[in-house]
Coordinates of C-alpha atoms in Angstrom, one line a residue:
M1292 CA -28.4 -20.5 -24.6
K1293 CA -29.2 -22.7 -21.7
T1294 CA -27.1 -22.6 -18.9
S1295 CA -25.5 -26.0 -17.5
F1296 CA -25.8 -26.9 -13.6
P1297 CA -21.9 -27.0 -13.3
Q1298 CA -22.2 -23.4 -15.3
I1299 CA -24.8 -22.4 -12.8
L1300 CA -22.4 -24.1 -8.9
I1301 CA -19.8 -21.9 -10.9
L1302 CA -21.4 -18.6 -10.8
L1303 CA -23.0 -19.2 -6.7
A1304 CA -19.5 -20.4 -5.8
F1305 CA -18.4 -16.8 -6.8
I1306 CA -20.7 -15.1 -5.5
A1307 CA -20.4 -16.4 -2.5
V1308 CA -16.2 -16.3 -2.2
V1309 CA -17.0 -12.1 -2.8
S1310 CA -19.7 -11.6 -0.2
I1311 CA -17.6 -13.9 2.3
C1312 CA -14.0 -13.6 1.7
G1313 CA -13.9 -10.2 0.2
R1314 CA -11.8 -8.8 -2.7
D1315 CA -8.1 -9.5 -1.1
E1316 CA -9.4 -13.6 -0.1
M1317 CA -11.2 -13.7 -4.0
D1318 CA -7.7 -13.3 -5.5
E1319 CA -6.0 -15.5 -3.6
M1320 CA -8.6 -18.3 -4.7
D1321 CA -7.1 -19.2 -8.3
E1322 CA -8.8 -22.5 -8.6
I1323 CA -12.6 -20.5 -8.6
E1324 CA -13.0 -19.8 -12.6
F1325 CA -16.3 -17.0 -13.5
I1326 CA -16.5 -17.3 -16.8
Y1327 CA -19.9 -15.3 -17.4
N1328 CA -21.8 -19.1 -18.4
G1329 CA -19.9 -18.9 -21.2
T1330 CA -17.4 -21.5 -22.9
T1331 CA -13.7 -22.4 -23.1
Q1332 CA -13.2 -22.8 -26.2
F1333 CA -14.9 -22.4 -29.4
S1334 CA -17.3 -25.1 -31.3
E1335 CA -16.0 -26.2 -34.8
A1336 CA -19.6 -24.5 -36.3
D1337 CA -18.3 -21.4 -34.4
M1338 CA -14.7 -21.6 -36.1
A1339 CA -16.2 -22.2 -39.8
I1340 CA -17.7 -18.2 -39.2
L1341 CA -15.3 -17.2 -37.5
S1342 CA -12.5 -17.9 -39.7
Q1343 CA -13.7 -16.2 -42.8
T1344 CA -12.8 -12.7 -41.2
L1345 CA -10.2 -14.0 -37.7
N1346 CA -7.2 -15.6 -37.0
L1347 CA -8.3 -17.0 -34.1
S1348 CA -7.9 -20.7 -32.7
T1349 CA -10.4 -23.0 -31.6
N1350 CA -8.6 -23.0 -27.7
P1351 CA -8.2 -18.9 -26.9
F1352 CA -4.5 -17.5 -25.2
N1353 CA -3.7 -17.6 -21.7
Y1354 CA -4.6 -14.5 -20.3
A1355 CA -6.7 -15.6 -17.3
R1356 CA -3.9 -17.1 -16.1
P1357 CA -0.2 -15.3 -16.8
N1358 CA 2.5 -16.7 -15.0
L1359 CA 3.6 -14.0 -12.9
P1360 CA 6.7 -13.6 -11.1
R1361 CA 6.9 -13.8 -7.3
N1362 CA 6.8 -10.0 -6.6
F1363 CA 3.7 -9.4 -9.2
T1364 CA 1.7 -12.0 -7.0
E1365 CA 2.7 -10.8 -2.9
E1366 CA 0.3 -8.2 -1.5
E1367 CA 1.5 -4.8 -3.1
M1368 CA 0.9 -5.7 -6.4
L1369 CA -2.8 -7.6 -5.7
D1370 CA -3.7 -4.5 -3.6
M1371 CA -2.8 -2.5 -6.6
D1372 CA -4.5 -5.0 -9.2
N1373 CA -8.3 -2.4 -9.8
T1374 CA -10.4 -6.0 -11.6
P1375 CA -13.4 -5.6 -10.5
A1376 CA -15.2 -8.8 -8.8
T1377 CA -18.2 -8.2 -11.5
N1378 CA -15.6 -8.8 -14.0
P1379 CA -12.3 -11.2 -13.6
V1380 CA -10.4 -11.7 -17.1
T1381 CA -11.7 -14.9 -19.0
D1382 CA -9.6 -16.0 -21.8
I1383 CA -12.3 -16.4 -24.0
G1384 CA -13.5 -12.7 -22.5
A1385 CA -10.2 -11.2 -23.3
T1386 CA -10.1 -12.8 -26.8
L1387 CA -13.4 -10.9 -27.8
G1388 CA -11.8 -7.8 -26.6
R1389 CA -9.1 -8.3 -28.4
V1390 CA -11.0 -8.2 -31.4
L1391 CA -12.8 -5.3 -30.4
F1392 CA -9.7 -4.0 -30.1
Y1393 CA -8.4 -3.9 -33.7
D1394 CA -11.2 -4.0 -34.6
K1395 CA -12.2 -0.3 -36.7
H1396 CA -16.3 -1.1 -36.8
L1397 CA -15.8 1.1 -33.6
S1398 CA -15.6 4.7 -35.5
A1399 CA -17.7 5.8 -37.1
N1400 CA -16.8 5.6 -40.9
N1401 CA -15.0 2.4 -40.4
T1402 CA -11.1 3.5 -40.2
I1403 CA -10.3 4.3 -36.7
S1404 CA -9.4 1.2 -34.1
C1405 CA -8.6 1.3 -30.1
A1406 CA -4.9 -0.3 -32.1
S1407 CA -4.7 3.0 -34.3
C1408 CA -4.1 5.0 -30.9
H1409 CA -2.7 2.3 -29.0
Q1410 CA -0.3 1.0 -30.9
Q1411 CA 1.6 -2.3 -30.0
A1412 CA 4.5 -1.6 -31.5
H1413 CA 4.8 1.3 -29.6
G1414 CA 4.5 -0.1 -26.1
F1415 CA 0.0 0.2 -26.9
S1416 CA 0.9 3.8 -27.3
D1417 CA 0.7 6.3 -29.9
P1418 CA 4.5 7.2 -32.0
D1419 CA 2.6 10.4 -33.0
R1420 CA 2.7 13.3 -30.5
F1421 CA -1.3 13.6 -31.1
S1422 CA -3.1 11.2 -32.5
T1423 CA -5.4 11.3 -35.5
G1424 CA -9.1 10.8 -35.8
F1425 CA -11.9 9.2 -37.1
E1426 CA -12.1 12.2 -39.6
G1427 CA -8.9 13.6 -39.3
G1428 CA -8.8 15.5 -36.1
K1429 CA -6.2 15.6 -33.4
T1430 CA -6.6 14.2 -29.9
K1431 CA -6.2 17.3 -27.6
R1432 CA -3.5 14.5 -25.2
N1433 CA -1.1 12.6 -26.3
S1434 CA -2.1 8.5 -26.5
M1435 CA -0.9 7.1 -23.1
T1436 CA 0.5 3.3 -23.0
L1437 CA -1.7 0.5 -22.1
I1438 CA 0.8 -1.2 -20.5
N1439 CA -0.6 -2.9 -17.2
T1440 CA -3.4 -0.4 -16.8
R1441 CA -4.2 -3.4 -14.5
Y1442 CA -2.1 -2.3 -12.0
F1443 CA -3.4 1.5 -11.5
A1444 CA -4.9 1.1 -7.9
R1445 CA -7.0 3.7 -7.5
G1446 CA -8.5 3.1 -11.0
N1447 CA -9.2 6.2 -12.1
M1448 CA -8.2 6.5 -15.9
G1449 CA -6.8 8.6 -18.6
W1450 CA -4.4 11.9 -18.1
G1451 CA -6.5 14.1 -15.9
E1452 CA -8.4 10.6 -14.1
K1453 CA -11.9 11.2 -15.5
S1454 CA -12.7 7.8 -15.7
A1455 CA -13.1 6.3 -12.3
T1456 CA -13.0 2.5 -13.9
L1457 CA -11.2 1.3 -16.6
E1458 CA -14.5 -0.1 -18.4
E1459 CA -15.4 3.7 -18.1
F1460 CA -12.5 4.1 -19.9
V1461 CA -12.2 2.1 -22.8
L1462 CA -15.6 3.5 -24.3
T1463 CA -14.8 7.2 -23.7
P1464 CA -12.9 7.6 -27.2
I1465 CA -15.4 5.3 -29.1
E1466 CA -18.1 8.0 -28.1
D1467 CA -15.4 11.1 -28.7
H1468 CA -16.9 13.6 -31.4
V1469 CA -13.3 14.0 -32.4
E1470 CA -11.9 10.1 -31.6
M1471 CA -14.3 8.3 -33.1
G1472 CA -17.5 9.2 -33.6
M1473 CA -19.9 7.0 -32.2
S1474 CA -22.8 6.6 -29.8
M1475 CA -22.4 2.8 -27.6
G1476 CA -26.4 2.3 -29.4
E1477 CA -25.1 2.5 -32.9
L1478 CA -22.0 0.6 -32.4
E1479 CA -25.0 -2.2 -30.9
N1480 CA -26.5 -2.0 -33.4
K1481 CA -23.8 -1.8 -35.6
L1482 CA -22.2 -5.1 -34.2
R1483 CA -25.1 -7.6 -34.2
Q1484 CA -24.9 -6.9 -38.5
T1485 CA -21.7 -8.6 -38.6
D1486 CA -21.5 -12.5 -38.7
Y1487 CA -18.4 -12.5 -36.1
Y1488 CA -19.5 -11.3 -33.1
P1489 CA -22.2 -12.4 -32.4
V1490 CA -20.3 -15.7 -32.0
L1491 CA -17.9 -14.4 -30.3
F1492 CA -20.6 -13.1 -27.3
R1493 CA -22.8 -15.9 -27.1
N1494 CA -18.6 -17.8 -26.3
A1495 CA -18.3 -15.1 -23.8
F1496 CA -21.4 -14.0 -22.4
G1497 CA -23.6 -17.2 -23.0
D1498 CA -25.8 -15.8 -25.6
E1499 CA -25.7 -13.3 -28.6
T1500 CA -27.1 -10.4 -27.0
I1501 CA -24.2 -7.2 -27.6
T1502 CA -24.4 -4.3 -25.2
A1503 CA -22.5 -1.9 -24.2
D1504 CA -21.9 -3.1 -20.8
R1505 CA -20.3 -6.4 -22.3
I1506 CA -17.9 -4.3 -24.9
S1507 CA -17.0 -2.4 -21.9
K1508 CA -16.3 -5.4 -20.1
A1509 CA -14.7 -7.3 -22.9
L1510 CA -11.9 -4.1 -23.9
A1511 CA -11.1 -3.9 -20.6
Q1512 CA -10.3 -7.2 -20.0
F1513 CA -7.8 -7.4 -22.7
V1514 CA -6.0 -4.2 -21.7
R1515 CA -5.8 -5.7 -18.6
A1516 CA -4.4 -9.0 -19.8
I1517 CA -1.6 -6.3 -21.4
I1518 CA 0.9 -7.0 -18.7
S1519 CA 5.0 -6.0 -18.9
F1520 CA 6.9 -8.5 -16.4
D1521 CA 9.7 -10.3 -18.1
S1522 CA 12.0 -7.1 -18.8
K1523 CA 16.0 -7.2 -18.1
F1524 CA 14.8 -5.0 -15.0
D1525 CA 12.3 -8.3 -13.8
Q1526 CA 14.8 -10.7 -14.8
G1527 CA 17.8 -8.6 -12.9
V1528 CA 15.2 -8.5 -9.8
A1529 CA 14.6 -12.3 -9.5
Q1530 CA 17.7 -12.8 -10.2
A1531 CA 18.7 -11.0 -6.7
G1532 CA 15.9 -12.7 -4.9
F1533 CA 13.4 -10.0 -5.6
P1534 CA 14.3 -7.7 -2.6
E1535 CA 12.3 -4.5 -2.4
L1536 CA 12.6 -1.7 -4.4
G1537 CA 13.4 1.4 -3.1
E1538 CA 16.1 3.0 -1.0
G1539 CA 19.1 0.2 0.0
M1540 CA 18.1 -1.9 -2.6
P1541 CA 21.5 -4.2 -3.9
L1542 CA 22.7 -3.3 -7.5
L1543 CA 21.3 -6.1 -10.3
P1544 CA 23.7 -8.4 -10.9
N1545 CA 22.5 -8.7 -14.8
L1546 CA 23.0 -4.8 -15.3
T1547 CA 26.1 -3.6 -16.9
A1548 CA 28.2 -0.7 -15.0
Q1549 CA 26.5 1.6 -16.7
E1550 CA 23.1 0.4 -16.2
R1551 CA 23.6 0.0 -11.9
I1552 CA 24.7 3.6 -12.0
G1553 CA 20.9 4.2 -13.5
Q1554 CA 19.8 2.0 -10.7
D1555 CA 21.8 3.4 -8.2
I1556 CA 20.0 6.8 -9.5
F1557 CA 16.8 5.9 -9.6
F1558 CA 15.7 3.7 -6.8
N1559 CA 18.6 4.7 -4.2
G1560 CA 18.3 9.1 -4.3
R1561 CA 21.8 9.3 -6.0
S1562 CA 22.5 12.8 -6.9
G1563 CA 19.7 13.6 -4.9
A1564 CA 17.3 11.7 -7.5
T1565 CA 13.9 10.9 -6.2
C1566 CA 12.6 9.4 -9.0
Q1567 CA 11.2 6.1 -6.8
Y1568 CA 9.4 7.9 -5.1
C1569 CA 6.6 8.6 -7.6
H1570 CA 7.7 5.4 -9.9
G1571 CA 9.0 2.3 -7.1
T1572 CA 6.5 0.0 -7.3
P1573 CA 7.0 -3.4 -9.3
N1574 CA 4.7 -1.9 -11.4
L1575 CA 6.8 1.4 -11.7
V1576 CA 4.0 4.1 -11.2
I1577 CA 2.4 5.4 -8.4
D1578 CA -1.6 6.1 -8.4
T1579 CA -2.1 9.9 -7.7
A1580 CA -1.9 12.6 -10.1
R1581 CA 0.7 15.3 -9.8
N1582 CA 2.0 18.1 -10.9
N1583 CA 5.6 17.8 -12.2
G1584 CA 6.7 21.5 -13.2
L1585 CA 6.4 20.7 -16.7
D1586 CA 5.6 25.1 -17.1
L1587 CA 5.0 27.5 -14.8
V1588 CA 1.6 28.1 -16.5
Y1589 CA -0.5 25.1 -18.2
A1590 CA -2.9 25.9 -21.5
D1591 CA -4.7 22.2 -19.9
K1592 CA -5.7 22.3 -16.6
G1593 CA -5.3 18.0 -15.8
K1594 CA -7.2 17.1 -13.3
G1595 CA -8.4 20.0 -12.0
E1596 CA -10.3 20.8 -15.0
I1597 CA -12.9 17.7 -14.6
S1598 CA -13.1 18.4 -10.0
G1599 CA -12.1 22.4 -10.5
I1600 CA -10.2 21.8 -7.6
A1601 CA -7.3 24.6 -7.1
T1602 CA -4.8 22.0 -6.0
Q1603 CA -5.3 19.6 -8.5
V1604 CA -5.2 21.8 -11.2
A1605 CA -2.3 21.1 -14.0
T1606 CA -2.2 17.5 -12.0
F1607 CA -2.0 14.5 -14.2
K1608 CA -2.4 10.9 -14.2
A1609 CA 1.4 9.0 -14.1
P1610 CA 1.7 6.3 -16.6
S1611 CA 4.3 3.6 -15.8
L1612 CA 7.0 3.4 -16.8
R1613 CA 7.3 -0.3 -18.4
N1614 CA 8.1 -0.6 -21.7
I1615 CA 9.0 3.4 -21.6
A1616 CA 11.6 3.4 -24.5
Q1617 CA 8.8 1.9 -26.8
T1618 CA 6.5 4.7 -26.0
A1619 CA 7.7 8.2 -27.0
P1620 CA 6.8 11.2 -26.9
Y1621 CA 6.5 11.5 -23.0
M1622 CA 4.0 13.1 -21.3
H1623 CA 0.8 14.5 -21.2
D1624 CA 1.5 17.0 -24.5
G1625 CA 4.1 14.6 -26.0
R1626 CA 6.8 17.5 -25.0
F1627 CA 9.4 15.5 -25.2
A1628 CA 10.7 13.1 -28.0
T1629 CA 13.4 11.6 -26.5
L1630 CA 14.0 9.5 -22.9
E1631 CA 17.2 12.1 -23.4
E1632 CA 14.7 14.9 -23.0
V1633 CA 12.7 13.9 -20.1
V1634 CA 16.2 13.0 -17.9
D1635 CA 17.2 16.9 -18.7
H1636 CA 13.6 17.9 -17.3
Y1637 CA 13.8 16.0 -13.8
S1638 CA 17.7 17.1 -13.4
D1639 CA 18.0 20.1 -15.1
N1640 CA 14.2 22.0 -15.9
V1641 CA 11.9 21.7 -13.2
Q1642 CA 9.6 24.6 -13.1
S1643 CA 8.3 26.4 -9.7
H1644 CA 4.5 25.7 -10.1
R1645 CA 2.1 26.7 -7.2
N1646 CA 1.3 23.0 -7.2
L1647 CA 4.2 21.4 -7.9
H1648 CA 4.6 18.1 -5.9
F1649 CA 7.1 18.3 -3.0
R1650 CA 9.0 14.8 -4.4
L1651 CA 10.6 17.7 -6.7
S1652 CA 10.9 20.3 -4.7
T1653 CA 14.5 21.1 -2.5
I1654 CA 11.7 21.0 0.9
D1655 CA 10.7 17.1 1.8
D1656 CA 7.2 16.6 2.8
G1657 CA 7.4 20.7 2.2
P1658 CA 4.1 21.9 1.0
L1659 CA 3.1 22.1 -3.0
G1660 CA 4.8 24.1 -4.5
S1661 CA 8.2 24.7 -2.8
P1662 CA 11.0 25.6 -4.6
P1663 CA 11.8 22.9 -7.0
M1664 CA 15.3 20.9 -7.1
K1665 CA 17.8 20.9 -9.5
L1666 CA 19.6 17.8 -9.7
N1667 CA 22.2 18.9 -12.2
L1668 CA 23.0 14.9 -12.8
T1669 CA 26.3 15.0 -15.2
Q1670 CA 26.2 13.6 -18.8
S1671 CA 27.6 10.6 -18.0
E1672 CA 24.9 10.2 -15.0
K1673 CA 22.0 11.7 -17.5
N1674 CA 23.3 8.3 -19.8
A1675 CA 23.5 5.7 -17.1
L1676 CA 19.4 6.8 -16.4
V1677 CA 18.9 6.6 -19.4
A1678 CA 20.0 3.1 -20.0
F1679 CA 18.7 1.8 -16.8
L1680 CA 15.1 3.5 -17.7
K1681 CA 15.7 0.8 -21.1
T1682 CA 15.6 -2.2 -18.8
F1683 CA 12.4 -1.7 -17.8
T1684 CA 11.4 -3.3 -21.7
D1685 CA 9.8 -6.2 -21.9
P1686 CA 10.4 -7.5 -25.6
G1687 CA 7.6 -9.8 -26.0
I1688 CA 4.6 -7.0 -25.6
A1689 CA 5.6 -5.9 -28.8
T1690 CA 5.9 -9.1 -30.6
E1691 CA 3.5 -11.9 -28.8
E1692 CA 0.8 -12.9 -30.5
K1693 CA -1.8 -13.0 -28.5
Y1694 CA -1.8 -8.6 -28.4
S1695 CA -1.6 -8.6 -31.8
D1696 CA -4.3 -8.0 -34.8
P1697 CA -6.6 -11.4 -35.3
F1698 CA -8.3 -9.5 -38.4
I1699 CA -6.9 -11.4 -41.6

């Protein structure tokens, strides 16, 4: 497929923006649509091929320009966006990513897809403590939710932050000997044998070439497009005029009396809670791996297993709390089956690990491993905190077709 003159102008304009303006300014220039010399919709001939296998429309869903609330478009969230200049989300690219995400061809024996371990109905996580791989083996860790992965500022992905970027991370399970068991060369050849992937790659990237790089980019685009922003909590924040999250934050007008007590604990430090320090951004997440006192001795060394740094032993990435009520079980090893168990841990059972983060200790701004705090929340307060955590659920995530299985 030849590149048209308008497409060349778009590409040159994008390169100029990146070179002259830098990343921050580029994020604000929404008028530039970078489409990899691909297309914005499928042709009639394309649909004749795609419709044999896939339930897709001529005009793809809107992935590139979601109608985000104001607090998602302010500087704090823009700074957290890990979308690289070389892989902006496009509607066609994310559509290809969606197909790849649900396609069992990505596993060695055609039994497992990305969606097998990241299920839409369960907040793009796995309801089982450990996921089942293509030959029946079990994963080492619980499947982390993919919701709002776009807003992990530092980009390091996975519980142990092994992958430097989302583009790298999405290929990891494909090549893992337990999860999907494929080499990228084998996968490229396998996808070339289908009738629908050459069409999808041509529309997304301008020609039918199927490469590991393009597979990773398309998958990353789809994952970045899974954004939760319309929960009861978000609606309350909007009704309150988008106040700054954290201590002194007004109680949200749409919450029940019980949920407001939970908000007071979570954001305002009632009973000494420090939830907001690790989950106080609009994405309800912090961007550094931390130890949260699950054990005194860990079989899983977390980030320290990769880095070899003593202070990073037993530290793990904190997932976003968005849609947390759908993503059980909890923690890197899925040890907690319910939110009630999670709250019990932070209230009463934080352990004095040598790398315990100071926000969970009795010494503010103290060294790692300071004595753990004991909030000793009453049962009523625990119930209120759980009720508030449930307001983080955006119900559309579990039901929207744009995130669902496209295969007939």
